[in-house]
mmCIF file of C-alpha atoms in Angstrom:
data_model
loop_
_atom_site.group_PDB
_atom_site.id
_atom_site.type_symbol
_atom_site.label_atom_id
_atom_site.label_comp_id
_atom_site.label_asym_id
_atom_site.label_seq_id
_atom_site.Cartn_x
_atom_site.Cartn_y
_atom_site.Cartn_z
ATOM 1 C CA SER A 145 0.172 -0.288 -0.070
ATOM 2 C CA MET A 146 1.101 3.493 -0.192
ATOM 3 C CA LYS A 147 1.470 6.116 2.478
ATOM 4 C CA PHE A 148 2.185 9.790 2.990
ATOM 5 C CA SER A 149 5.520 10.330 2.262
ATOM 6 C CA THR A 150 7.682 12.802 5.017
ATOM 7 C CA VAL A 151 8.280 15.434 2.316
ATOM 8 C CA PHE A 152 5.682 17.951 3.505
ATOM 9 C CA GLY A 153 6.552 17.996 7.114
ATOM 10 C CA MET A 154 4.655 18.688 10.016
ATOM 11 C CA ALA A 155 2.046 20.287 7.236
ATOM 12 C CA LEU A 156 0.828 17.167 6.270
ATOM 13 C CA ALA A 157 0.355 16.269 9.605
ATOM 14 C CA ILE A 158 -1.486 19.066 10.803
ATOM 15 C CA LEU A 159 -4.038 19.142 7.737
ATOM 16 C CA PHE A 160 -4.345 15.183 6.878
ATOM 17 C CA ALA A 161 -4.225 14.412 11.223
ATOM 18 C CA THR A 162 -3.451 10.463 9.643
ATOM 19 C CA ALA A 163 -4.507 8.016 11.991
ATOM 20 C CA SER A 164 -2.846 5.941 14.550
ATOM 21 C CA PRO A 165 -1.720 2.333 13.133
ATOM 22 C CA ALA A 166 -2.599 1.070 16.003
ATOM 23 C CA LEU A 167 -6.578 2.427 14.781
ATOM 24 C CA ALA A 168 -8.628 0.830 12.311
ATOM 25 C CA GLN A 169 -7.307 0.924 9.010
ATOM 26 C CA ASP A 170 -7.636 -0.536 5.549
ATOM 27 C CA VAL A 171 -6.218 -0.786 2.160
ATOM 28 C CA ALA A 172 -9.360 -0.900 -0.114
ATOM 29 C CA GLU A 173 -7.956 -1.404 -3.357
ATOM 30 C CA ASP A 174 -5.019 0.963 -4.231
ATOM 31 C CA CYS A 175 -5.706 3.895 -1.776
ATOM 32 C CA ASP A 176 -4.883 3.676 1.649
ATOM 33 C CA LEU A 177 -8.407 4.001 3.860
ATOM 34 C CA ALA A 178 -7.548 5.453 7.753
ATOM 35 C CA VAL A 179 -10.625 5.521 10.006
ATOM 36 C CA ASP A 180 -10.091 7.144 13.425
ATOM 37 C CA PRO A 181 -13.736 7.655 15.236
ATOM 38 C CA ALA A 182 -11.910 9.331 18.027
ATOM 39 C CA GLN A 183 -11.081 12.397 15.664
ATOM 40 C CA GLU A 184 -14.559 12.045 13.596
ATOM 41 C CA LEU A 185 -12.082 10.948 10.700
ATOM 42 C CA THR A 186 -12.437 8.867 7.241
ATOM 43 C CA LEU A 187 -9.198 9.505 5.122
ATOM 44 C CA ALA A 188 -8.406 8.174 1.684
ATOM 45 C CA SER A 189 -5.559 9.318 0.003
ATOM 46 C CA LEU A 190 -2.531 8.294 -2.445
ATOM 47 C CA ASP A 191 1.582 9.460 -2.319
ATOM 48 C CA PHE A 192 2.838 10.347 -5.921
ATOM 49 C CA GLY A 193 6.015 11.477 -4.012
ATOM 50 C CA ASP A 194 6.071 15.308 -5.425
ATOM 51 C CA ASN A 195 2.450 14.930 -4.795
ATOM 52 C CA ALA A 196 -0.395 13.316 -2.211
ATOM 53 C CA LEU A 197 -3.789 13.095 -2.508
ATOM 54 C CA ALA A 198 -6.571 12.885 -0.078
ATOM 55 C CA LEU A 199 -10.410 12.820 0.564
ATOM 56 C CA ARG A 200 -11.229 13.852 4.044
ATOM 57 C CA CYS A 201 -14.187 13.409 5.948
ATOM 58 C CA LYS A 202 -13.494 15.113 9.227
ATOM 59 C CA ALA A 203 -15.661 16.063 11.975
ATOM 60 C CA GLY A 204 -18.450 16.114 8.996
ATOM 61 C CA VAL A 205 -16.775 17.829 6.327
ATOM 62 C CA LEU A 206 -16.089 16.524 3.459
ATOM 63 C CA ASP A 207 -12.347 18.022 2.155
ATOM 64 C CA PHE A 208 -10.495 16.386 -1.595
ATOM 65 C CA LEU A 209 -6.502 18.229 -0.964
ATOM 66 C CA LEU A 210 -3.837 18.287 -3.635
ATOM 67 C CA THR A 211 -0.655 18.592 -1.902
ATOM 68 C CA GLY A 212 2.491 20.041 -3.478
ATOM 69 C CA THR A 213 1.083 23.036 -4.753
ATOM 70 C CA PRO A 214 2.453 25.986 -4.695
ATOM 71 C CA LEU A 215 2.268 28.297 -1.845
ATOM 72 C CA SER A 216 0.156 31.252 -1.826
ATOM 73 C CA THR A 217 -1.314 34.282 -0.715
ATOM 74 C CA GLU A 218 -4.231 34.256 -2.067
ATOM 75 C CA ALA A 219 -7.676 32.515 -0.933
ATOM 76 C CA ILE A 220 -8.708 31.205 -4.460
ATOM 77 C CA ARG A 221 -6.589 30.461 -6.994
ATOM 78 C CA ALA A 222 -8.294 29.319 -10.581
ATOM 79 C CA VAL A 223 -7.882 26.482 -12.032
ATOM 80 C CA ARG A 224 -8.339 23.651 -14.949
ATOM 81 C CA VAL A 225 -9.405 20.778 -13.967
ATOM 82 C CA THR A 226 -10.171 17.105 -16.259
ATOM 83 C CA ALA A 227 -10.552 14.485 -14.368
ATOM 84 C CA GLY A 228 -13.898 11.471 -15.507
ATOM 85 C CA GLY A 229 -16.342 13.428 -17.264
ATOM 86 C CA ILE A 230 -15.105 16.729 -16.384
ATOM 87 C CA ALA A 231 -13.320 18.619 -19.370
ATOM 88 C CA ASP A 232 -11.237 21.253 -18.996
ATOM 89 C CA GLU A 233 -13.496 22.832 -16.572
ATOM 90 C CA ARG A 234 -12.369 26.460 -14.747
ATOM 91 C CA GLN A 235 -13.300 25.974 -10.617
ATOM 92 C CA ALA A 236 -11.347 27.725 -8.116
ATOM 93 C CA TRP A 237 -9.717 26.067 -5.747
ATOM 94 C CA HIS A 238 -8.880 27.223 -2.203
ATOM 95 C CA THR A 239 -5.653 27.478 -0.668
ATOM 96 C CA HIS A 240 -3.847 26.388 3.139
ATOM 97 C CA PRO A 241 -2.204 29.664 4.012
ATOM 98 C CA GLY A 242 1.369 29.000 4.365
ATOM 99 C CA LEU A 243 0.837 25.100 3.455
ATOM 100 C CA PRO A 244 1.416 23.849 -0.095
ATOM 101 C CA VAL A 245 -1.759 22.068 -0.042
ATOM 102 C CA LEU A 246 -5.013 23.324 -2.216
ATOM 103 C CA SER A 247 -8.720 22.070 -1.632
ATOM 104 C CA ALA A 248 -11.179 21.688 -4.384
ATOM 105 C CA SER A 249 -14.563 23.231 -4.643
ATOM 106 C CA GLU A 250 -16.897 20.726 -5.299
ATOM 107 C CA PRO A 251 -14.805 17.832 -3.158
ATOM 108 C CA ASP A 252 -18.272 14.988 -4.040
ATOM 109 C CA ARG A 253 -18.481 15.800 -7.345
ATOM 110 C CA LEU A 254 -14.512 15.503 -8.353
ATOM 111 C CA ALA A 255 -14.397 11.813 -6.350
ATOM 112 C CA ARG A 256 -17.226 10.397 -7.694
ATOM 113 C CA GLN A 257 -15.545 11.426 -11.257
ATOM 114 C CA LEU A 258 -12.457 9.378 -10.184
ATOM 115 C CA ARG A 259 -13.946 6.232 -8.164
ATOM 116 C CA ALA A 260 -13.338 4.496 -11.725
ATOM 117 C CA GLY A 261 -9.679 5.690 -11.601
ATOM 118 C CA GLY A 262 -7.837 7.431 -14.077
ATOM 119 C CA ASP A 263 -5.960 10.759 -14.805
ATOM 120 C CA LEU A 264 -6.545 14.218 -12.608
ATOM 121 C CA ASP A 265 -5.317 16.962 -14.574
ATOM 122 C CA VAL A 266 -5.396 20.261 -12.699
ATOM 123 C CA ARG A 267 -3.322 23.349 -13.823
ATOM 124 C CA ILE A 268 -3.430 26.378 -11.770
ATOM 125 C CA GLU A 269 -3.672 29.610 -13.774
ATOM 126 C CA PRO A 270 -1.094 32.615 -12.998
ATOM 127 C CA VAL A 271 -1.814 35.317 -10.675
ATOM 128 C CA ALA A 272 1.191 37.298 -11.625
ATOM 129 C CA THR A 273 2.352 39.200 -15.010
ATOM 130 C CA GLY A 274 5.029 36.409 -15.976
ATOM 131 C CA GLU A 275 3.943 34.055 -14.475
ATOM 132 C CA ARG A 276 3.748 30.344 -15.743
ATOM 133 C CA PRO A 277 0.655 28.211 -15.591
ATOM 134 C CA LEU A 278 1.641 25.116 -13.316
ATOM 135 C CA ARG A 279 0.447 21.723 -14.156
ATOM 136 C CA PHE A 280 0.114 18.189 -12.457
ATOM 137 C CA ARG A 281 -1.033 14.616 -14.579
ATOM 138 C CA LEU A 282 -1.689 12.266 -11.598
ATOM 139 C CA THR A 283 -3.319 9.052 -12.717
ATOM 140 C CA LEU A 284 -5.260 7.318 -10.377
ATOM 141 C CA PRO A 285 -5.456 3.246 -9.554
ATOM 142 C CA PRO A 286 -9.569 2.369 -9.373
ATOM 143 C CA SER A 287 -10.222 3.327 -6.069
ATOM 144 C CA GLY A 288 -14.198 3.186 -5.277
ATOM 145 C CA ALA A 289 -14.737 0.613 -2.032
ATOM 146 C CA ALA A 290 -12.194 3.561 -0.214
ATOM 147 C CA LEU A 291 -13.800 6.787 -1.528
ATOM 148 C CA ASP A 292 -16.987 5.340 -1.461
ATOM 149 C CA ARG A 293 -16.500 4.861 2.503
ATOM 150 C CA VAL A 294 -15.132 8.790 2.988
ATOM 151 C CA LEU A 295 -17.840 10.028 1.151
ATOM 152 C CA SER A 296 -20.585 8.036 3.253
ATOM 153 C CA ALA A 297 -19.049 9.459 6.280
ATOM 154 C CA CYS A 298 -20.016 12.604 5.439
ATOM 155 C CA GLY A 299 -23.580 12.142 4.180
ATOM 156 C CA ALA A 300 -22.309 12.434 0.637
ATOM 157 C CA SER A 301 -24.250 10.906 -2.167
ATOM 158 C CA LEU A 302 -22.294 8.571 -4.224
ATOM 159 C CA THR A 303 -23.834 9.011 -7.155
ATOM 160 C CA ASP A 304 -25.002 12.547 -8.699
ATOM 161 C CA GLU A 305 -26.642 13.615 -11.944
ATOM 162 C CA TRP A 306 -25.390 16.709 -11.511
ATOM 163 C CA ASP A 307 -22.218 16.190 -12.178
ATOM 164 C CA LEU A 308 -21.545 16.153 -15.397
ATOM 165 C CA ARG A 309 -23.768 19.491 -15.998
ATOM 166 C CA PRO A 310 -21.170 21.978 -17.007
ATOM 167 C CA ARG A 311 -20.627 24.620 -14.790
ATOM 168 C CA ALA A 312 -20.960 28.214 -15.431
ATOM 169 C CA GLY A 313 -18.261 30.497 -15.860
ATOM 170 C CA GLY A 314 -18.917 33.827 -14.564
ATOM 171 C CA THR A 315 -20.686 34.459 -10.865
ATOM 172 C CA VAL A 316 -24.408 35.190 -10.462
ATOM 173 C CA THR A 317 -25.875 38.989 -11.390
ATOM 174 C CA TRP A 318 -29.053 39.556 -9.832
ATOM 175 C CA ALA A 319 -32.088 41.357 -11.451
ATOM 176 C CA HIS A 320 -33.864 41.407 -8.068
ATOM 177 C CA GLN A 321 -32.416 40.003 -5.436
ATOM 178 C CA VAL A 322 -34.383 38.778 -2.236
ATOM 179 C CA LEU A 323 -32.219 39.201 0.806
ATOM 180 C CA PRO A 324 -32.860 35.680 3.272
ATOM 181 C CA GLU A 325 -34.290 35.944 6.415
ATOM 182 C CA TYR A 326 -32.513 35.631 9.581
ATOM 183 C CA PRO A 327 -34.199 32.140 11.352
ATOM 184 C CA GLU A 328 -35.652 32.441 14.944
ATOM 185 C CA ALA A 329 -33.774 29.356 15.909
ATOM 186 C CA GLY A 330 -30.685 31.168 14.602
ATOM 187 C CA ALA A 331 -31.278 33.917 17.024
ATOM 188 C CA MET A 332 -32.463 31.646 19.873
ATOM 189 C CA ARG A 333 -28.844 30.288 19.713
ATOM 190 C CA ASN A 334 -26.936 33.290 19.565
ATOM 191 C CA ILE A 335 -25.454 32.837 16.120
ATOM 192 C CA GLY A 336 -24.077 35.844 14.886
ATOM 193 C CA LEU A 337 -23.091 34.722 11.544
ATOM 194 C CA ALA A 338 -23.514 32.383 9.233
ATOM 195 C CA SER A 339 -23.470 31.088 5.075
ATOM 196 C CA VAL A 340 -25.312 28.383 2.838
ATOM 197 C CA ARG A 341 -23.414 27.946 -0.189
ATOM 198 C CA MET A 342 -25.289 26.769 -2.967
ATOM 199 C CA ALA A 343 -26.164 25.709 -6.868
ATOM 200 C CA CYS A 344 -28.797 26.102 -8.808
ATOM 201 C CA ILE A 345 -29.303 25.384 -12.591
ATOM 202 C CA VAL A 346 -29.278 29.204 -14.581
ATOM 203 C CA PRO A 347 -32.613 29.990 -15.992
ATOM 204 C CA ALA A 348 -33.803 30.966 -19.310
ATOM 205 C CA SER A 349 -36.750 32.720 -17.377
ATOM 206 C CA GLY A 350 -34.378 34.359 -14.661
ATOM 207 C CA ARG A 351 -36.035 33.106 -11.835
ATOM 208 C CA PHE A 352 -33.832 29.992 -10.259
ATOM 209 C CA GLU A 353 -36.422 26.480 -10.118
ATOM 210 C CA GLU A 354 -33.432 23.858 -8.978
ATOM 211 C CA CYS A 355 -31.169 24.891 -6.491
ATOM 212 C CA ARG A 356 -29.432 22.811 -3.871
ATOM 213 C CA ILE A 357 -27.540 23.712 -0.791
ATOM 214 C CA LEU A 358 -23.524 22.407 -0.576
ATOM 215 C CA TYR A 359 -22.759 23.722 2.167
ATOM 216 C CA GLU A 360 -24.308 25.106 5.331
ATOM 217 C CA ALA A 361 -22.701 26.967 8.531
ATOM 218 C CA PRO A 362 -24.375 26.124 11.063
ATOM 219 C CA GLU A 363 -26.583 23.081 10.032
ATOM 220 C CA GLY A 364 -29.836 22.079 11.580
ATOM 221 C CA LEU A 365 -31.572 25.481 12.637
ATOM 222 C CA GLY A 366 -32.759 26.879 9.066
ATOM 223 C CA PHE A 367 -30.112 28.619 7.458
ATOM 224 C CA GLY A 368 -30.639 26.234 4.190
ATOM 225 C CA ARG A 369 -33.991 26.699 4.374
ATOM 226 C CA ASN A 370 -34.204 29.731 4.411
ATOM 227 C CA ALA A 371 -31.669 30.680 1.565
ATOM 228 C CA LEU A 372 -33.100 28.551 -0.812
ATOM 229 C CA ALA A 373 -36.338 30.586 -0.024
ATOM 230 C CA ALA A 374 -34.832 33.770 -1.051
ATOM 231 C CA ALA A 375 -33.057 32.269 -4.304
ATOM 232 C CA ARG A 376 -36.117 30.571 -5.371
ATOM 233 C CA SER A 377 -37.698 34.059 -4.889
ATOM 234 C CA SER A 378 -35.216 36.567 -6.824
ATOM 235 C CA SER A 379 -34.172 36.407 -10.452
ATOM 236 C CA VAL A 380 -31.272 36.904 -12.059
ATOM 237 C CA ALA A 381 -29.976 39.101 -15.321
ATOM 238 C CA LEU A 382 -28.634 36.810 -18.407
ATOM 239 C CA PRO A 383 -26.377 39.288 -20.897
ATOM 240 C CA PRO A 384 -28.968 40.726 -23.436
ATOM 241 C CA GLY A 385 -28.813 38.098 -26.102
ATOM 242 C CA ASP A 386 -26.589 35.399 -24.455
ATOM 243 C CA LEU A 387 -27.841 32.615 -23.737
ATOM 244 C CA SER A 388 -24.645 30.416 -23.283
ATOM 245 C CA ASP A 389 -24.623 29.840 -20.027
ATOM 246 C CA VAL A 390 -28.953 28.836 -19.601
ATOM 247 C CA GLY A 391 -28.853 24.971 -18.393
ATOM 248 C CA LYS A 392 -25.233 25.121 -16.268
ATOM 249 C CA VAL A 393 -24.763 25.103 -12.911
ATOM 250 C CA VAL A 394 -23.445 27.724 -10.694
ATOM 251 C CA GLN A 395 -22.863 28.750 -7.489
ATOM 252 C CA PHE A 396 -23.108 31.840 -5.219
ATOM 253 C CA THR A 397 -23.185 32.160 -1.132
ATOM 254 C CA MET A 398 -25.934 33.369 0.955
ATOM 255 C CA ARG A 399 -24.711 35.083 4.693
ATOM 256 C CA PHE A 400 -26.465 35.950 7.981
ATOM 257 C CA ARG A 401 -26.140 38.555 10.152
ATOM 258 C CA MET A 402 -28.095 38.211 13.026
ATOM 259 C CA PRO A 403 -30.073 41.217 13.146
ATOM 260 C CA GLU A 404 -29.794 44.210 16.250
ATOM 261 C CA ASN A 405 -32.575 44.528 18.348
#
């Protein structure tokens, strides 16, 4: 089985918090699978020497991590990704300050594209004039059992019909935006700030009909429900004569601040 090298030392130890050998570990196909109930951690990992990949579920949060990337002062890096049915798609991946690590924007979707193995091609776009793009090409073995275990640990679906729908390249331009109502349960818990990450199908009519919650923090207090209601009551502005994004998936975040008395 393949193990993480010590190339990145404590950075990886902090990020991946790999389970102790004394704890439950299995090798499922060609991916290392580590399960640590005490840390609420399920981790599938592959080491490629200069790079490592990990699908991690920790305390209910799912991440798809690529190590060996450049350190960055930017919070987000634009990348182009090819994997499975995803073909040269522009995505926004998150950085980790001080660490050579990027996190995929849709970890469950990317993991599902790699369950059967194959090539993961990631090109990090330059941020400075004269900077060159960096390309990573990693070939993964079939690792469905290990990846499925991690996806299931975080309650993520093993299949999703939205995965192969193309993603819209731009951001949402609102023609009329309804602000989400702050839920009473959030006020009772004294939640000052909350956010909901959403995905919707760009409509030809301007009104969202198909939307889903990607991430809700905190969960279970009605923030997601109210964000969905606000999105469906809002309308988006499409560029005049340009319907190229209609039918594609667009993502956006709705934020909540507790009202002042």
